[in-house]
Amino acid sequence: VKLNCAALPAELVESELFGHEKGAFTGAYQNKRGHFEIANNGTLFLDELGDMPLELQVKLLRVLQERCIERLGSNELIPLDIRVIAATKVDLKDASEAGDFREDLYYRLNVINLELPPLRQRREEILPLARQFLRGRSPDKRLSAAAIRMLQDYPWPGNVRELANAMERVAILARNDLV
């Protein structure tokens, strides 16, 4: 189960993470399970965790420590057996030192830290990724030698998402099989 923490307003993230009971707030017309509860016995992927407001970081830390949640508007504890994977473009160590991210949450999450360098530092992955993205959109199209050189020479500031979008654009706009 995945949740992009930056895509939702702060007041909705809490409800999306923990769920809510009917009547917990204006507009809560029925009970709703949150992402933690839905992902129970599985994995919850929190994307852009570095953008999560400090007040929610406290609640997230509590869930990770106690392995249970309370839906908004409820006092009932719901036990969890869950793995949490978090991703962010923010350097959480720097953010915690600056006071923008809770240091205790940083250490709670930092069990295994995988740093993925930007695509421009992984040039050998550009062509296989480009071919895969193109194949997924338009299996009949192939990349020309000129297109391959252009892909490998470009710095890809938007990383893999930019490459995926470029291949989608090519699949839509190219008039023949050799791009």
XYZ file of N, CA and C in Angstrom:
537
model
N 0.861 -1.162 0.000
C 0.000 0.000 0.000
C 0.908 1.226 0.000
N 0.589 2.221 -0.829
C 1.452 3.397 -0.887
C 0.661 4.673 -0.613
N 1.379 5.647 -0.055
C 0.804 6.961 0.212
C 1.868 8.005 -0.063
N 1.543 8.973 -0.894
C 2.438 10.093 -1.152
C 2.113 11.177 -0.134
N 3.002 11.368 0.819
C 2.773 12.302 1.928
C 2.736 13.755 1.465
N 3.352 14.057 0.328
C 3.383 15.436 -0.168
C 2.168 15.769 -1.015
N 1.434 14.754 -1.460
C 0.325 14.990 -2.372
C -0.969 15.380 -1.673
N -1.009 15.218 -0.359
C -2.228 15.507 0.392
C -2.008 16.645 1.372
N -3.048 17.453 1.625
C -2.929 18.470 2.673
C -2.702 17.797 4.026
N -1.998 18.474 4.913
C -1.634 17.910 6.221
C -2.841 17.366 6.973
N -3.976 18.054 6.893
C -5.150 17.606 7.649
C -5.733 16.306 7.094
N -5.429 15.957 5.839
C -5.919 14.702 5.279
C -4.946 13.548 5.475
N -3.664 13.848 5.605
C -2.663 12.791 5.746
C -2.959 11.938 6.972
N -3.312 12.567 8.071
C -3.590 11.819 9.301
C -4.743 10.845 9.102
N -5.817 11.296 8.492
C -6.957 10.425 8.238
C -6.583 9.313 7.259
N -5.786 9.649 6.247
C -5.366 8.646 5.267
C -4.456 7.595 5.906
N -3.599 8.009 6.818
C -2.698 7.067 7.478
C -3.419 6.187 8.496
N -4.216 6.798 9.356
C -4.760 6.094 10.511
C -6.234 5.737 10.383
N -6.934 6.307 9.408
C -8.358 6.067 9.277
C -9.149 6.939 10.241
N -10.463 6.826 10.174
C -11.301 7.605 11.080
C -12.637 6.900 11.317
N -13.273 7.316 12.377
C -14.594 6.821 12.724
C -15.642 7.801 12.213
N -16.811 7.296 11.971
C -17.930 8.134 11.563
C -18.129 9.233 12.604
N -18.217 10.504 12.154
C -18.435 11.630 13.049
C -17.179 12.198 13.682
N -16.004 11.666 13.331
C -14.756 12.139 13.935
C -14.469 13.593 13.576
N -14.935 14.034 12.425
C -14.765 15.416 11.982
C -15.822 15.698 10.927
N -15.986 16.956 10.576
C -16.964 17.330 9.569
C -16.632 16.614 8.263
N -17.611 15.929 7.727
C -17.410 15.194 6.481
C -17.080 13.727 6.686
N -16.896 13.287 7.924
C -16.629 11.867 8.196
C -17.965 11.161 8.367
N -18.587 10.785 7.253
C -19.932 10.226 7.264
C -19.962 8.723 7.493
N -18.780 8.102 7.422
C -18.703 6.662 7.667
C -17.313 6.304 8.182
N -17.193 5.121 8.745
C -15.882 4.645 9.185
C -14.992 4.445 7.963
N -13.700 4.707 8.150
C -12.755 4.518 7.049
C -11.463 3.925 7.604
N -11.025 2.838 6.990
C -9.731 2.265 7.360
C -8.637 3.113 6.728
N -7.557 3.329 7.465
C -6.429 4.079 6.943
C -5.425 3.165 6.264
N -4.401 3.777 5.682
C -3.382 3.024 4.952
C -2.642 2.030 5.851
N -2.399 2.390 7.107
C -1.746 1.450 8.018
C -2.596 0.197 8.187
N -3.865 0.393 8.410
C -4.760 -0.739 8.630
C -4.907 -1.581 7.359
N -4.991 -0.926 6.230
C -5.115 -1.639 4.952
C -3.846 -2.461 4.677
N -2.687 -1.912 5.035
C -1.412 -2.589 4.778
C -1.045 -3.601 5.859
N -1.881 -3.758 6.865
C -1.559 -4.679 7.956
C -1.204 -6.058 7.391
N -0.182 -6.681 7.964
C 0.380 -7.950 7.498
C 1.075 -7.816 6.147
N 1.465 -6.597 5.804
C 2.152 -6.346 4.547
C 3.093 -5.165 4.673
N 3.158 -4.366 3.616
C 4.108 -3.257 3.538
C 3.377 -1.959 3.227
N 3.761 -0.902 3.934
C 3.268 0.445 3.656
C 4.437 1.257 3.122
N 4.271 1.840 1.937
C 5.296 2.677 1.327
C 4.877 4.132 1.488
N 5.669 4.887 2.232
C 5.417 6.310 2.455
C 6.365 7.102 1.561
N 5.825 7.666 0.489
C 6.632 8.437 -0.449
C 6.665 9.894 -0.001
N 7.794 10.532 -0.213
C 8.023 11.931 0.171
C 7.761 12.165 1.657
N 8.274 11.256 2.464
C 8.112 11.353 3.913
C 8.717 12.630 4.485
N 9.751 13.150 3.847
C 10.403 14.369 4.323
C 9.487 15.577 4.321
N 8.368 15.498 3.596
C 7.407 16.603 3.548
C 6.307 16.482 4.596
N 6.375 15.443 5.418
C 5.335 15.247 6.432
C 5.493 16.288 7.539
N 4.393 16.951 7.939
C 4.450 17.948 9.014
C 4.950 17.337 10.332
N 5.644 18.151 11.124
C 6.224 17.681 12.392
C 5.185 17.061 13.317
N 3.969 17.644 13.382
C 2.959 17.107 14.297
C 2.521 15.697 13.902
N 2.579 15.369 12.624
C 2.255 14.006 12.202
C 3.439 13.055 12.396
N 4.641 13.606 12.364
C 5.826 12.779 12.596
C 5.778 12.155 13.986
N 5.270 12.897 14.963
C 5.137 12.380 16.330
C 4.205 11.176 16.331
N 3.099 11.276 15.629
C 2.128 10.182 15.592
C 2.685 8.982 14.837
N 3.423 9.238 13.781
C 4.054 8.156 13.028
C 5.077 7.433 13.903
N 5.872 8.190 14.642
C 6.858 7.597 15.546
C 6.168 6.680 16.557
N 5.063 7.142 17.097
C 4.314 6.343 18.083
C 3.848 5.025 17.477
N 3.336 5.084 16.255
C 2.874 3.864 15.586
C 4.034 2.904 15.360
N 5.166 3.423 14.926
C 6.321 2.565 14.674
C 6.851 1.932 15.957
N 6.781 2.648 17.066
C 7.256 2.139 18.349
C 6.285 1.143 18.968
N 5.005 1.468 18.930
C 4.010 0.660 19.639
C 3.348 -0.397 18.774
N 3.518 -0.299 17.459
C 2.947 -1.264 16.523
C 1.422 -1.376 16.644
N 0.782 -0.208 16.852
C -0.670 -0.161 16.852
C -1.115 1.251 16.491
N -2.347 1.356 16.020
C -2.909 2.663 15.662
C -4.247 2.846 16.346
N -4.675 4.092 16.371
C -6.040 4.447 16.750
C -6.599 5.250 15.596
N -7.769 4.857 15.122
C -8.429 5.681 14.116
C -8.807 7.015 14.754
N -8.864 8.079 13.947
C -9.320 9.373 14.447
C -10.740 9.210 14.980
N -10.982 9.719 16.163
C -12.310 9.629 16.777
C -12.558 8.338 17.518
N -11.530 7.525 17.709
C -11.689 6.245 18.402
C -10.629 6.115 19.485
N -10.920 5.322 20.494
C -9.944 4.995 21.531
C -9.490 3.548 21.418
N -10.016 2.828 20.436
C -9.682 1.424 20.249
C -8.319 1.287 19.576
N -7.434 0.488 20.180
C -6.124 0.224 19.595
C -6.235 -0.927 18.602
N -5.667 -0.719 17.434
C -5.652 -1.742 16.395
C -4.204 -2.198 16.231
N -3.906 -3.451 16.620
C -2.523 -3.931 16.514
C -2.110 -4.096 15.052
N -0.820 -3.874 14.793
C -0.290 -3.950 13.432
C 0.901 -4.894 13.358
N 0.989 -5.602 12.261
C 2.188 -6.339 11.879
C 2.521 -5.816 10.491
N 3.419 -4.844 10.426
C 3.603 -4.099 9.189
C 5.063 -3.729 8.990
N 5.454 -3.685 7.731
C 6.782 -3.189 7.358
C 6.552 -1.821 6.714
N 7.364 -0.841 7.089
C 7.245 0.504 6.524
C 8.496 0.804 5.710
N 8.278 1.216 4.480
C 9.355 1.679 3.608
C 9.066 3.138 3.309
N 10.073 3.975 3.475
C 9.891 5.408 3.255
C 10.890 5.893 2.214
N 10.452 6.859 1.412
C 11.326 7.471 0.411
C 11.150 8.978 0.484
N 12.223 9.680 0.160
C 12.158 11.139 0.146
C 13.329 11.691 -0.648
N 13.121 12.864 -1.199
C 14.217 13.556 -1.881
C 15.012 14.407 -0.888
N 14.472 14.555 0.318
C 15.093 15.350 1.374
C 16.137 14.506 2.097
N 17.266 15.070 2.421
C 18.249 14.395 3.254
C 17.742 14.480 4.691
N 17.197 13.388 5.204
C 16.549 13.398 6.515
C 17.532 13.652 7.658
N 18.759 13.243 7.496
C 19.762 13.527 8.535
C 19.962 15.033 8.647
N 20.147 15.703 7.490
C 20.289 17.159 7.494
C 19.026 17.839 8.014
N 17.862 17.333 7.588
C 16.596 17.926 8.019
C 16.400 17.774 9.522
N 16.827 16.636 10.076
C 16.683 16.447 11.530
C 17.639 17.367 12.281
N 18.836 17.572 11.758
C 19.785 18.493 12.394
C 19.289 19.934 12.329
N 18.528 20.264 11.276
C 17.980 21.616 11.129
C 16.666 21.800 11.893
N 16.141 20.715 12.470
C 14.892 20.802 13.214
C 13.649 20.673 12.358
N 13.815 20.277 11.101
C 12.668 20.136 10.192
C 12.131 18.717 10.146
N 12.847 17.787 10.740
C 12.416 16.397 10.793
C 12.840 15.846 12.149
N 11.968 15.075 12.776
C 12.255 14.551 14.110
C 13.426 13.575 14.067
N 14.417 13.851 14.895
C 15.613 13.014 14.927
C 15.282 11.594 15.383
N 14.386 11.447 16.376
C 14.028 10.115 16.844
C 13.308 9.305 15.767
N 12.490 9.977 14.945
C 11.826 9.299 13.835
C 12.848 8.901 12.767
N 13.801 9.784 12.516
C 14.865 9.464 11.556
C 15.574 8.173 11.971
N 15.953 8.056 13.241
C 16.667 6.864 13.695
C 15.758 5.639 13.746
N 14.485 5.829 14.009
C 13.530 4.717 14.013
C 13.355 4.156 12.590
N 13.318 5.040 11.602
C 13.135 4.617 10.215
C 14.411 4.099 9.568
N 15.550 4.576 10.024
C 16.820 4.323 9.345
C 17.411 2.962 9.719
N 16.633 1.906 9.546
C 17.108 0.554 9.801
C 18.017 0.124 8.654
N 17.514 0.255 7.451
C 18.302 -0.005 6.245
C 18.152 1.222 5.366
N 19.272 1.839 5.035
C 19.254 3.072 4.247
C 19.785 2.772 2.851
N 18.957 2.996 1.856
C 19.374 2.814 0.476
C 19.422 4.178 -0.193
N 20.595 4.574 -0.616
C 20.717 5.829 -1.350
C 20.795 5.496 -2.822
N 19.890 6.046 -3.579
C 19.852 5.817 -5.012
C 20.369 7.060 -5.715
N 21.532 6.958 -6.343
C 22.080 8.131 -7.016
C 21.168 8.561 -8.163
N 21.266 9.815 -8.557
C 20.447 10.283 -9.684
C 20.807 9.522 -10.959
N 19.884 9.485 -11.876
C 20.053 8.761 -13.134
C 21.305 9.198 -13.887
N 21.658 10.465 -13.818
C 22.842 10.950 -14.532
C 24.126 10.319 -14.008
N 24.081 9.742 -12.799
C 25.242 9.044 -12.250
C 25.157 7.534 -12.485
N 24.075 7.094 -13.125
C 23.868 5.678 -13.430
C 23.598 5.526 -14.922
N 24.467 6.080 -15.726
C 24.281 6.131 -17.182
C 24.006 4.761 -17.799
N 24.595 3.716 -17.224
C 24.406 2.371 -17.775
C 22.955 1.898 -17.662
N 22.142 2.556 -16.836
C 20.744 2.166 -16.658
C 19.794 2.923 -17.581
N 20.276 3.979 -18.212
C 19.400 4.819 -19.031
C 18.787 4.029 -20.186
N 19.612 3.364 -20.960
C 19.112 2.658 -22.139
C 18.164 1.504 -21.785
N 18.512 0.635 -20.839
C 17.547 -0.425 -20.490
C 16.218 0.130 -19.967
N 16.296 1.182 -19.163
C 15.059 1.795 -18.670
C 14.255 2.410 -19.809
N 14.920 3.140 -20.685
C 14.234 3.770 -21.815
C 13.540 2.718 -22.677
N 14.242 1.641 -22.963
C 13.645 0.567 -23.779
C 12.444 -0.055 -23.082
N 12.565 -0.260 -21.775
C 11.449 -0.837 -21.017
C 10.237 0.093 -21.031
N 10.461 1.374 -20.796
C 9.351 2.334 -20.811
C 8.712 2.405 -22.200
N 9.531 2.416 -23.229
C 9.015 2.479 -24.600
C 8.243 1.207 -24.932
N 8.783 0.048 -24.549
C 8.121 -1.234 -24.803
C 6.762 -1.289 -24.107
N 6.681 -0.704 -22.918
C 5.417 -0.705 -22.186
C 4.343 0.147 -22.847
N 4.748 1.167 -23.571
C 3.800 2.078 -24.226
C 3.564 1.743 -25.688
N 4.621 1.280 -26.337
C 4.542 1.049 -27.780
C 5.545 -0.051 -28.159
N 5.152 -1.311 -28.001
C 6.083 -2.423 -28.180
C 6.712 -2.513 -29.571
N 6.086 -1.907 -30.567
C 6.595 -1.994 -31.940
C 7.686 -0.965 -32.253
N 7.886 0.002 -31.394
C 8.871 1.067 -31.658
C 10.243 0.678 -31.122
N 11.291 1.118 -31.844
C 12.686 0.877 -31.441
C 13.427 2.197 -31.437
N 14.502 2.255 -30.683
C 15.317 3.466 -30.601
C 16.425 3.436 -31.652
N 16.583 4.533 -32.367
C 17.656 4.658 -33.349
C 18.977 4.938 -32.626
N 20.088 4.823 -33.357
C 21.404 5.125 -32.786
C 21.465 6.583 -32.334
N 20.869 7.480 -33.114
C 20.863 8.907 -32.753
C 20.058 9.138 -31.475
N 18.930 8.447 -31.350
C 18.095 8.593 -30.147
C 18.836 8.062 -28.923
N 19.536 6.962 -29.085
C 20.301 6.382 -27.977
C 21.378 7.354 -27.504
N 22.100 7.960 -28.452
C 23.137 8.941 -28.078
C 22.512 10.123 -27.340
N 21.385 10.600 -27.827
C 20.719 11.727 -27.193
C 20.284 11.371 -25.766
N 19.720 10.186 -25.576
C 19.288 9.749 -24.248
C 20.474 9.668 -23.283
N 21.586 9.140 -23.757
C 22.748 8.964 -22.890
C 23.484 10.275 -22.616
N 23.367 11.254 -23.514
C 24.040 12.543 -23.326
C 23.246 13.516 -22.465
N 21.953 13.309 -22.352
C 21.094 14.230 -21.608
C 21.298 14.022 -20.097
N 21.299 15.098 -19.284
C 21.589 14.962 -17.838
C 20.431 14.455 -16.975
N 19.227 14.355 -17.462
C 18.060 13.845 -16.744
C 17.871 14.451 -15.353
N 17.653 15.770 -15.283
C 17.437 16.395 -13.970
C 16.174 15.881 -13.269
N 15.219 15.378 -14.027
C 13.995 14.821 -13.438
C 14.097 13.337 -13.161
N 15.301 12.791 -13.327
C 15.580 11.388 -13.036
C 14.683 10.431 -13.809
N 14.352 9.303 -13.205
C 13.634 8.231 -13.888
C 12.242 8.675 -14.321
N 11.590 9.524 -13.532
C 10.248 9.995 -13.923
C 10.319 10.788 -15.221
N 11.353 11.612 -15.377
C 11.508 12.378 -16.609
C 11.762 11.448 -17.787
N 12.587 10.434 -17.607
C 12.854 9.468 -18.668
C 11.573 8.727 -19.050
N 10.792 8.315 -18.075
C 9.525 7.628 -18.356
C 8.587 8.530 -19.150
N 8.498 9.794 -18.756
C 7.645 10.735 -19.487
C 8.150 10.962 -20.907
N 9.473 11.029 -21.077
C 10.046 11.217 -22.414
C 9.697 10.030 -23.309
N 9.765 8.834 -22.779
C 9.446 7.642 -23.573
C 7.954 7.578 -23.884
N 7.136 8.026 -22.961
C 5.691 8.077 -23.240
C 5.412 9.077 -24.355
N 6.082 10.232 -24.297
C 5.930 11.255 -25.329
C 6.355 10.705 -26.691
N 7.475 9.995 -26.715
C 7.964 9.392 -27.960
C 6.949 8.388 -28.487
N 6.421 7.554 -27.619
C 5.447 6.545 -28.048
C 4.209 7.191 -28.658
N 3.815 8.320 -28.134
C 2.613 9.003 -28.623
C 2.887 9.763 -29.919
N 4.031 10.443 -29.993
C 4.284 11.362 -31.106
C 5.052 10.780 -32.284
N 5.807 9.714 -32.080
C 6.619 9.155 -33.175
C 5.721 8.594 -34.264
N 6.092 8.886 -35.496
C 5.262 8.476 -36.638
C 5.665 7.130 -37.238
N 6.879 6.672 -36.923
C 7.275 5.377 -37.458
C 7.862 4.509 -36.347
N 8.277 3.299 -36.727
C 8.736 2.326 -35.735
C 10.114 2.650 -35.172
N 10.971 3.306 -35.937
C 12.309 3.644 -35.482
C 12.309 5.079 -34.993
N 12.539 5.252 -33.735
C 12.470 6.572 -33.112
C 13.830 7.225 -33.117
